[in-house]
PDB file of C-alpha atoms in Angstrom:
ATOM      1  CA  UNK A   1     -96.233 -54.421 -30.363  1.00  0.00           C
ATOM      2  CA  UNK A   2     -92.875 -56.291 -30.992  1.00  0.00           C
ATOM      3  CA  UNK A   3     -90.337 -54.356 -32.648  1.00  0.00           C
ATOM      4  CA  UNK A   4     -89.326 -57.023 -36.169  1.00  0.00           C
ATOM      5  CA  UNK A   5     -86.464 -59.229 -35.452  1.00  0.00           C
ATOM      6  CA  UNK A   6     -83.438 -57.711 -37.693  1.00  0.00           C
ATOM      7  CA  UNK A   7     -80.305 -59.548 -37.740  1.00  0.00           C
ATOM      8  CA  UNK A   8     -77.475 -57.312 -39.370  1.00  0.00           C
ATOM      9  CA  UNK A   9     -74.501 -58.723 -40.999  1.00  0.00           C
ATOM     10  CA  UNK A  10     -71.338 -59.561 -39.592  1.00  0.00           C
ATOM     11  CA  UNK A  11     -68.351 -57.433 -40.374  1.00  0.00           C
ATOM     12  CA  UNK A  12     -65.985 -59.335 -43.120  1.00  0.00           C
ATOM     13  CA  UNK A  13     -62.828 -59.440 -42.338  1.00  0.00           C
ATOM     14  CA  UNK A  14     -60.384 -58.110 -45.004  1.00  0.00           C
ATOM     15  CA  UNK A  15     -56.819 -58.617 -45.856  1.00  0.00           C
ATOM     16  CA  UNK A  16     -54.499 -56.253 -47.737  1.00  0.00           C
ATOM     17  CA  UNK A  17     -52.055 -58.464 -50.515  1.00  0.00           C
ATOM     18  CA  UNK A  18     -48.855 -57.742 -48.344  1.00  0.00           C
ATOM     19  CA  UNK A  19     -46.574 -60.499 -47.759  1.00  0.00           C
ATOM     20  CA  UNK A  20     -43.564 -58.868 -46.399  1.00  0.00           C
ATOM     21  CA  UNK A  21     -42.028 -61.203 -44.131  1.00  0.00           C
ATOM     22  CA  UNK A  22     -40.255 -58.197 -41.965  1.00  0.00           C
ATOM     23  CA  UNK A  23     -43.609 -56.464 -41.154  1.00  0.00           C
ATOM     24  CA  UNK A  24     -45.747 -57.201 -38.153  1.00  0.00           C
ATOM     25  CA  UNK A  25     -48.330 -56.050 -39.554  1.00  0.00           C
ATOM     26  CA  UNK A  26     -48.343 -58.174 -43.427  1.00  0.00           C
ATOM     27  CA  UNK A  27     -50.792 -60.710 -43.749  1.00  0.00           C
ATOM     28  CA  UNK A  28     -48.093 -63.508 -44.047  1.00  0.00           C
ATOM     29  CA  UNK A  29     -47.023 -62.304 -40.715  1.00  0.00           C
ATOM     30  CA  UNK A  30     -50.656 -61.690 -38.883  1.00  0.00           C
ATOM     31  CA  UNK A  31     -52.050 -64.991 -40.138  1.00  0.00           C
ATOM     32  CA  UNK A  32     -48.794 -66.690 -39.983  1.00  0.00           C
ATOM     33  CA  UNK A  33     -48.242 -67.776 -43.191  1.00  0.00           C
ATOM     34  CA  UNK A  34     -44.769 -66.649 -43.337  1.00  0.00           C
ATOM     35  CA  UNK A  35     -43.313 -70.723 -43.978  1.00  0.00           C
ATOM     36  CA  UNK A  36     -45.736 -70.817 -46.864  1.00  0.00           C
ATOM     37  CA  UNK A  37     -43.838 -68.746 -48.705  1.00  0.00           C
ATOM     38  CA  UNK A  38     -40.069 -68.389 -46.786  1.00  0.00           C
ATOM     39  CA  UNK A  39     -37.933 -70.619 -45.593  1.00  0.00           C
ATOM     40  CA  UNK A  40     -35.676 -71.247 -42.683  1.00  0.00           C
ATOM     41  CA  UNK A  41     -32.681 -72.841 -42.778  1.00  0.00           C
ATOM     42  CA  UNK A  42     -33.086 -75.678 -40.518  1.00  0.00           C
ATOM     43  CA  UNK A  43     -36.869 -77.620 -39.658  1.00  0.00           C
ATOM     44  CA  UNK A  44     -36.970 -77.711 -35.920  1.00  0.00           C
ATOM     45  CA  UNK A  45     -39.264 -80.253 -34.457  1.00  0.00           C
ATOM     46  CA  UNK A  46     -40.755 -78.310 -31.313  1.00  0.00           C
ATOM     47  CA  UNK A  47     -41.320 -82.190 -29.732  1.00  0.00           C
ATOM     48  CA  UNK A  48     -37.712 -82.906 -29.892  1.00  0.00           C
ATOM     49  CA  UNK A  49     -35.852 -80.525 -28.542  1.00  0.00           C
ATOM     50  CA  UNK A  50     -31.976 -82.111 -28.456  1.00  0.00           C
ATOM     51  CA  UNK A  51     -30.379 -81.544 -31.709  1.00  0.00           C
ATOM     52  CA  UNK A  52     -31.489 -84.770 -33.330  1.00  0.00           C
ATOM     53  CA  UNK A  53     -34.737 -82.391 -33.659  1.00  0.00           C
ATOM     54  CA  UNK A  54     -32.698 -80.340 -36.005  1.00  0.00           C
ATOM     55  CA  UNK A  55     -33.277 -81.221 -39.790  1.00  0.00           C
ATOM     56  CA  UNK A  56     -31.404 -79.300 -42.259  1.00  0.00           C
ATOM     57  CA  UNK A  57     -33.388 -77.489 -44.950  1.00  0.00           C
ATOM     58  CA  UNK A  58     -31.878 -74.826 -46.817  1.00  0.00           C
ATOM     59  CA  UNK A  59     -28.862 -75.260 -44.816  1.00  0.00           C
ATOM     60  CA  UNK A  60     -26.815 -78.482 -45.084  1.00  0.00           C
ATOM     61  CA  UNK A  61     -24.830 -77.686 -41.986  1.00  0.00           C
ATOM     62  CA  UNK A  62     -23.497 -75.577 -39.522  1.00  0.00           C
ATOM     63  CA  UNK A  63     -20.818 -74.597 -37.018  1.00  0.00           C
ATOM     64  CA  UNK A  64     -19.518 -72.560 -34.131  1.00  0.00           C
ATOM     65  CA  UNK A  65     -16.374 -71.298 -34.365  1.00  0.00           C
ATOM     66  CA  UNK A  66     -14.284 -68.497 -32.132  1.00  0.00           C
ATOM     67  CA  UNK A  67     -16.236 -69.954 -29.031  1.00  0.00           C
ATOM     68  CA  UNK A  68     -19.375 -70.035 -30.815  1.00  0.00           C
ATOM     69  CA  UNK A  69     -19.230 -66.136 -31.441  1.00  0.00           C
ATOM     70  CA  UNK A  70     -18.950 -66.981 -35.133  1.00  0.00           C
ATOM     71  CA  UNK A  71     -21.942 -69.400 -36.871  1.00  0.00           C
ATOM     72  CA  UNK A  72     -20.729 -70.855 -40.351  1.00  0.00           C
ATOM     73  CA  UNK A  73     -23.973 -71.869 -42.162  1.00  0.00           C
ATOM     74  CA  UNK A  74     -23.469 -74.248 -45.181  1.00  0.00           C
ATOM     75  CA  UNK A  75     -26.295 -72.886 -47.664  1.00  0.00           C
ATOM     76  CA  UNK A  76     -27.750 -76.032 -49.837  1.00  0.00           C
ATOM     77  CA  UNK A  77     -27.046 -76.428 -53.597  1.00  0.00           C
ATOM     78  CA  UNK A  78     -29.875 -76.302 -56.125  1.00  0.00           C
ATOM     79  CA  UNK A  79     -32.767 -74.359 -54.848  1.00  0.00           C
ATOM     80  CA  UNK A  80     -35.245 -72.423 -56.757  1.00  0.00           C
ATOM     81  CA  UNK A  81     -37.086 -69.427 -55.794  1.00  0.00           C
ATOM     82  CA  UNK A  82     -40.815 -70.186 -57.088  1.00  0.00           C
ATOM     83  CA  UNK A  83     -39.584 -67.127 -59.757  1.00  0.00           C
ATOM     84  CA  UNK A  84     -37.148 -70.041 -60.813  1.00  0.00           C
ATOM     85  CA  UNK A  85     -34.259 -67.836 -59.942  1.00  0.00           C
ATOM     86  CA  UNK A  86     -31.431 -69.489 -57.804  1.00  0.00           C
ATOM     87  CA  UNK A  87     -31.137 -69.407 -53.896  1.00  0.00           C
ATOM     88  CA  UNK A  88     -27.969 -69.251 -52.485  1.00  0.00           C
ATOM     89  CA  UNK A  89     -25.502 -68.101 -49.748  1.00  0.00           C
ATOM     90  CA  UNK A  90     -26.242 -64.508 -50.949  1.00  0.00           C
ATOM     91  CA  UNK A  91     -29.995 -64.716 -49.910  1.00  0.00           C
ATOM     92  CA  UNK A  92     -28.689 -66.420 -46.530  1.00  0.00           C
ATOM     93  CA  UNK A  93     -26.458 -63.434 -46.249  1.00  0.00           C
ATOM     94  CA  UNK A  94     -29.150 -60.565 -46.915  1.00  0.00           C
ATOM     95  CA  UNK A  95     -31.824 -61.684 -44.556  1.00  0.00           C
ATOM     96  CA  UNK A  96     -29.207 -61.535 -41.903  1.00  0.00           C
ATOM     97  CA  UNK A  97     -27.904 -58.220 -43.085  1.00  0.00           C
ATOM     98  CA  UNK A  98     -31.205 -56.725 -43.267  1.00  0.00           C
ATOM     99  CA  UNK A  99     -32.039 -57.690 -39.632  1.00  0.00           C
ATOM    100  CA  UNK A 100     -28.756 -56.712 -38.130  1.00  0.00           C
ATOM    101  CA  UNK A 101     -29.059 -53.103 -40.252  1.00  0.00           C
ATOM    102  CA  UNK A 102     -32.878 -53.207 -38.777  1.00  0.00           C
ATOM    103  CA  UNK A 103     -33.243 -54.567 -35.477  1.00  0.00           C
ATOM    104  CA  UNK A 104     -37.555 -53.946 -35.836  1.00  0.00           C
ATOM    105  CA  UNK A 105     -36.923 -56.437 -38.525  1.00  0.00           C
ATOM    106  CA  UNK A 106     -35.749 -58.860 -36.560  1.00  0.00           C
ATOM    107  CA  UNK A 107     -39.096 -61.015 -35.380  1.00  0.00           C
ATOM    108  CA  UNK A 108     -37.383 -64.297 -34.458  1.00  0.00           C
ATOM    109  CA  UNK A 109     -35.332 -63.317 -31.814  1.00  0.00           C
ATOM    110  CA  UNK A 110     -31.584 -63.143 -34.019  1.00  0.00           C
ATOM    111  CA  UNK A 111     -29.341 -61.884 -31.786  1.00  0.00           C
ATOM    112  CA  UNK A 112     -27.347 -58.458 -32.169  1.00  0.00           C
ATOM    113  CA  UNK A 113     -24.466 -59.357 -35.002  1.00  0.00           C
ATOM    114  CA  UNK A 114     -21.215 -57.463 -34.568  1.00  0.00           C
ATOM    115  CA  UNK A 115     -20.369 -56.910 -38.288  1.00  0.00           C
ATOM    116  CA  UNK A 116     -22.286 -58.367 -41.549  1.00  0.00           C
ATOM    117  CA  UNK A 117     -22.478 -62.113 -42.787  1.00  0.00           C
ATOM    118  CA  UNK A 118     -19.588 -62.502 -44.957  1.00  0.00           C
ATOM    119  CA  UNK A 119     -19.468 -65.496 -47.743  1.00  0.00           C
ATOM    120  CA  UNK A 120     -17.356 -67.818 -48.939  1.00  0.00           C
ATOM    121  CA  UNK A 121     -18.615 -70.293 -51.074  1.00  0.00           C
ATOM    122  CA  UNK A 122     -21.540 -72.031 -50.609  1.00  0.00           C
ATOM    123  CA  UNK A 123     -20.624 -71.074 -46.852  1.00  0.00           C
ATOM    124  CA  UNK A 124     -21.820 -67.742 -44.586  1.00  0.00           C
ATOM    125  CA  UNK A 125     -20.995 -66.757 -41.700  1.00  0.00           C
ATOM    126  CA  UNK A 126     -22.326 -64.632 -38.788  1.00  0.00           C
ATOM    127  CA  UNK A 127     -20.554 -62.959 -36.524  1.00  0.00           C
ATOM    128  CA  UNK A 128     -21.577 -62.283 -32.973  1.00  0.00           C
ATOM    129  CA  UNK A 129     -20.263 -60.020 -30.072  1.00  0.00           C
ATOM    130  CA  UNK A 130     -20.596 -63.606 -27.665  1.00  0.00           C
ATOM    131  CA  UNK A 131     -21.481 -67.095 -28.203  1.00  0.00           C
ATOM    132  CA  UNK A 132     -24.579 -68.085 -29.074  1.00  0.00           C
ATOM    133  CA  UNK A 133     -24.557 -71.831 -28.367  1.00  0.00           C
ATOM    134  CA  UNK A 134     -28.634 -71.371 -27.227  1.00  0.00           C
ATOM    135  CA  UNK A 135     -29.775 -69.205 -30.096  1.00  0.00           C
ATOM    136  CA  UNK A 136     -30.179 -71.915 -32.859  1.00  0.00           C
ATOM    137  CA  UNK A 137     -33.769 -72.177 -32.801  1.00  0.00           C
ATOM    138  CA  UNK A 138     -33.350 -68.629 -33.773  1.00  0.00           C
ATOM    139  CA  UNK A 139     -30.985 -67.733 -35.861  1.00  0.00           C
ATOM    140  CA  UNK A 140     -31.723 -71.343 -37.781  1.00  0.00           C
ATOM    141  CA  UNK A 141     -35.154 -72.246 -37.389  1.00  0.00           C
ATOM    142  CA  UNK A 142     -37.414 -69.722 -36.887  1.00  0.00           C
ATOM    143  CA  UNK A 143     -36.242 -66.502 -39.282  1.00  0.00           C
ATOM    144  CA  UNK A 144     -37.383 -67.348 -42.960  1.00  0.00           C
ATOM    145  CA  UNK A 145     -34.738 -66.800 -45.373  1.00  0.00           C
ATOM    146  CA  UNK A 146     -36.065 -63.965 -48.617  1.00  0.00           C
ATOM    147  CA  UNK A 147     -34.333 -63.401 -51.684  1.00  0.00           C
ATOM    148  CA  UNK A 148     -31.791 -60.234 -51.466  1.00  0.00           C
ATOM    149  CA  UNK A 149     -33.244 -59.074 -54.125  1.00  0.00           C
ATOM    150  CA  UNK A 150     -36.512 -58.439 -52.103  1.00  0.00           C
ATOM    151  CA  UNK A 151     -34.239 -56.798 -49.276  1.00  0.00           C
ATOM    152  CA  UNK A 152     -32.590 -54.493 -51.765  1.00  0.00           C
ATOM    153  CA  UNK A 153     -36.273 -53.259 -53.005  1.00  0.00           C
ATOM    154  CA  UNK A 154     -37.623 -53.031 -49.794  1.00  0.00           C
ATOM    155  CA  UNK A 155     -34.394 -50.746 -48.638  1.00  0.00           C
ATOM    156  CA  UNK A 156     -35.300 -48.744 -45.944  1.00  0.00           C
ATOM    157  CA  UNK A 157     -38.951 -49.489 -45.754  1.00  0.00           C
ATOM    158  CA  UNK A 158     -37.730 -52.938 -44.709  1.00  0.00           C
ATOM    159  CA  UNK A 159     -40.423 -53.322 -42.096  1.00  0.00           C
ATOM    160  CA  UNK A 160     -43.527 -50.818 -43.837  1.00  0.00           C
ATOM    161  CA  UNK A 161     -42.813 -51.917 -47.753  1.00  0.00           C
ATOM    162  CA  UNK A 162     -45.361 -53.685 -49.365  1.00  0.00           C
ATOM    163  CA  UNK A 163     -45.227 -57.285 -51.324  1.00  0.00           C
ATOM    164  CA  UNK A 164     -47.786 -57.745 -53.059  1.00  0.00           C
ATOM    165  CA  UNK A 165     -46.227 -60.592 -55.246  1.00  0.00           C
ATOM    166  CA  UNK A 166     -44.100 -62.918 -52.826  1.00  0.00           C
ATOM    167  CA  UNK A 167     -40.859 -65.236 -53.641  1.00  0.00           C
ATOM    168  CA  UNK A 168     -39.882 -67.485 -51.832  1.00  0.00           C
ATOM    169  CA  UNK A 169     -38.492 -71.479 -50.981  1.00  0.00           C
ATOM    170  CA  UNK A 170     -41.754 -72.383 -49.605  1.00  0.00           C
ATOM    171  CA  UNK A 171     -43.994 -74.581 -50.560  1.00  0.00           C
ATOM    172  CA  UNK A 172     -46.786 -71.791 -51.758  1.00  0.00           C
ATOM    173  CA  UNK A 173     -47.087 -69.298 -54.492  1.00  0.00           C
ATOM    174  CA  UNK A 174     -49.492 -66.504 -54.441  1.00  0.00           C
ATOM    175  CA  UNK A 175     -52.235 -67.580 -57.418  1.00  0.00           C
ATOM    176  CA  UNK A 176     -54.604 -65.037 -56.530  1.00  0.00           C
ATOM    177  CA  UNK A 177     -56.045 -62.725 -54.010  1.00  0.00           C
ATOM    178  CA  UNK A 178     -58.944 -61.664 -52.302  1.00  0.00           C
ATOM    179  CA  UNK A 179     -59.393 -59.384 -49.528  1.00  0.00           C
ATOM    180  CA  UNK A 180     -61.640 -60.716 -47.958  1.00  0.00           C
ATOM    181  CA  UNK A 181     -61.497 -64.930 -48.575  1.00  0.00           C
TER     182      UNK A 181
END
C-alpha cells in the first residue's frame, strides 16, 4: 500500500518590530524599508546620473569648500518628524556624528570624517580628511537622516538597539505590527 499523501505547512516567516536604521539586521534594513520611514537629504534618480538627477529633499543645497574636503549642507525649513517634532540641522548633524563615532553604522558608504559636523544656522557642515567630489550619492542620497534624539537613546548600542516605535521624514508611520504579515 501507498503511504497517505501529507503536505506539511510552510514555515512563516517572522519579523521582530525593530526599525533601527543603523542595524543590518532591523527589519527596515533587511526588507529595505529604511525610506519609508527616514529620509535622505537629496532624491537621486539612479537613471540620471549627472547632477540634474539630484533633487533636493531635506536639503535645499549644498557645497564643497577647502577643495571639496569640507561639504556645507543647507538643511530645509519646516519639516516635521511624524511625532510632529521639528527636523533640523541638528538631526542632519547627529546621523553624521553617529556614523563617524561608529563606522559599523555607516551602511551607505559615508566616508571617514576628520572631526564632527559642526552647525551654523540652518547650515552643517562635514569635514573630510580629502575631497569627496564622487561621494554625493553617499553622503546625500543614500544615508537616511534620524532624529538625534533617536541617536542619543540608542548611544552605544547604535547598531544592536532596538526601535520598536520609528520617527522619521518619511512618508510611513508604524500603525501596527505583526510578526509575521
Amino acid at each position: 500500500t501507498a503511504s497517505p499523501l501529507v503536505i506539511n505547512p510552510a514555515v512563516a516567516v517572522t519579523y521582530t518590530q525593530n526599525f533601527n536604521p543603523f542595524d543590518p539586521q532591523s527589519t527596515a534594513s533587511t526588507l529595505e524599508i529604511r525610506s519609508l520611514v527616514y529620509e535622505p537629504l537629496y532624491e537621486i534618480d539612479a537613471l540620471t546620473p549627472a547632477l540634474s538627477g539630484m533633487h533636493p529633499w531635506l536639503a535645499t543645497g549644498y557645497a564643497f569648500e577647502d577643495g571639496g574636503t569640507e561639504l556645507r549642507i543647507a538643511v530645509r525649513g519646516g519639516v516635521r518628524l511624524s511625532d510632529g517634532t521639528a527636523f533640523g540641522p541638528a538631526d542632519v548633524a547627529a546621523t553624521f556624528r553617529a556614523i563617524r563615532d561608529d563606522p559599523a553604522a555607516d551602511y551607505s558608504g559615508v566616508p571617514a570624517q576628520s572631526v564632527d559636523p559642526t552647525i551654523s544656522g540652518r547650515t552643517v557642515t562635514l569635514h573630510f580628511p580629502t575631497p569627496q567630489y564622487l561621494s554625493l550619492d553617499s553622503i546625500l542620497g543614500n544615508t537616511y537622516m534620524v532624529p538625534a534624539a533617536l541617536v542619543t537613546r540608542l548611544g552605544a548600542d547604535l547598531t544592536t538597539g532596538k526601535v520598536s516605535d520609528p520617527v522619521g521624514t518619511g512618508p510611513f508611520v508604524l500603525a501596527r505590527f505583526s510578526n509575521t504579515e
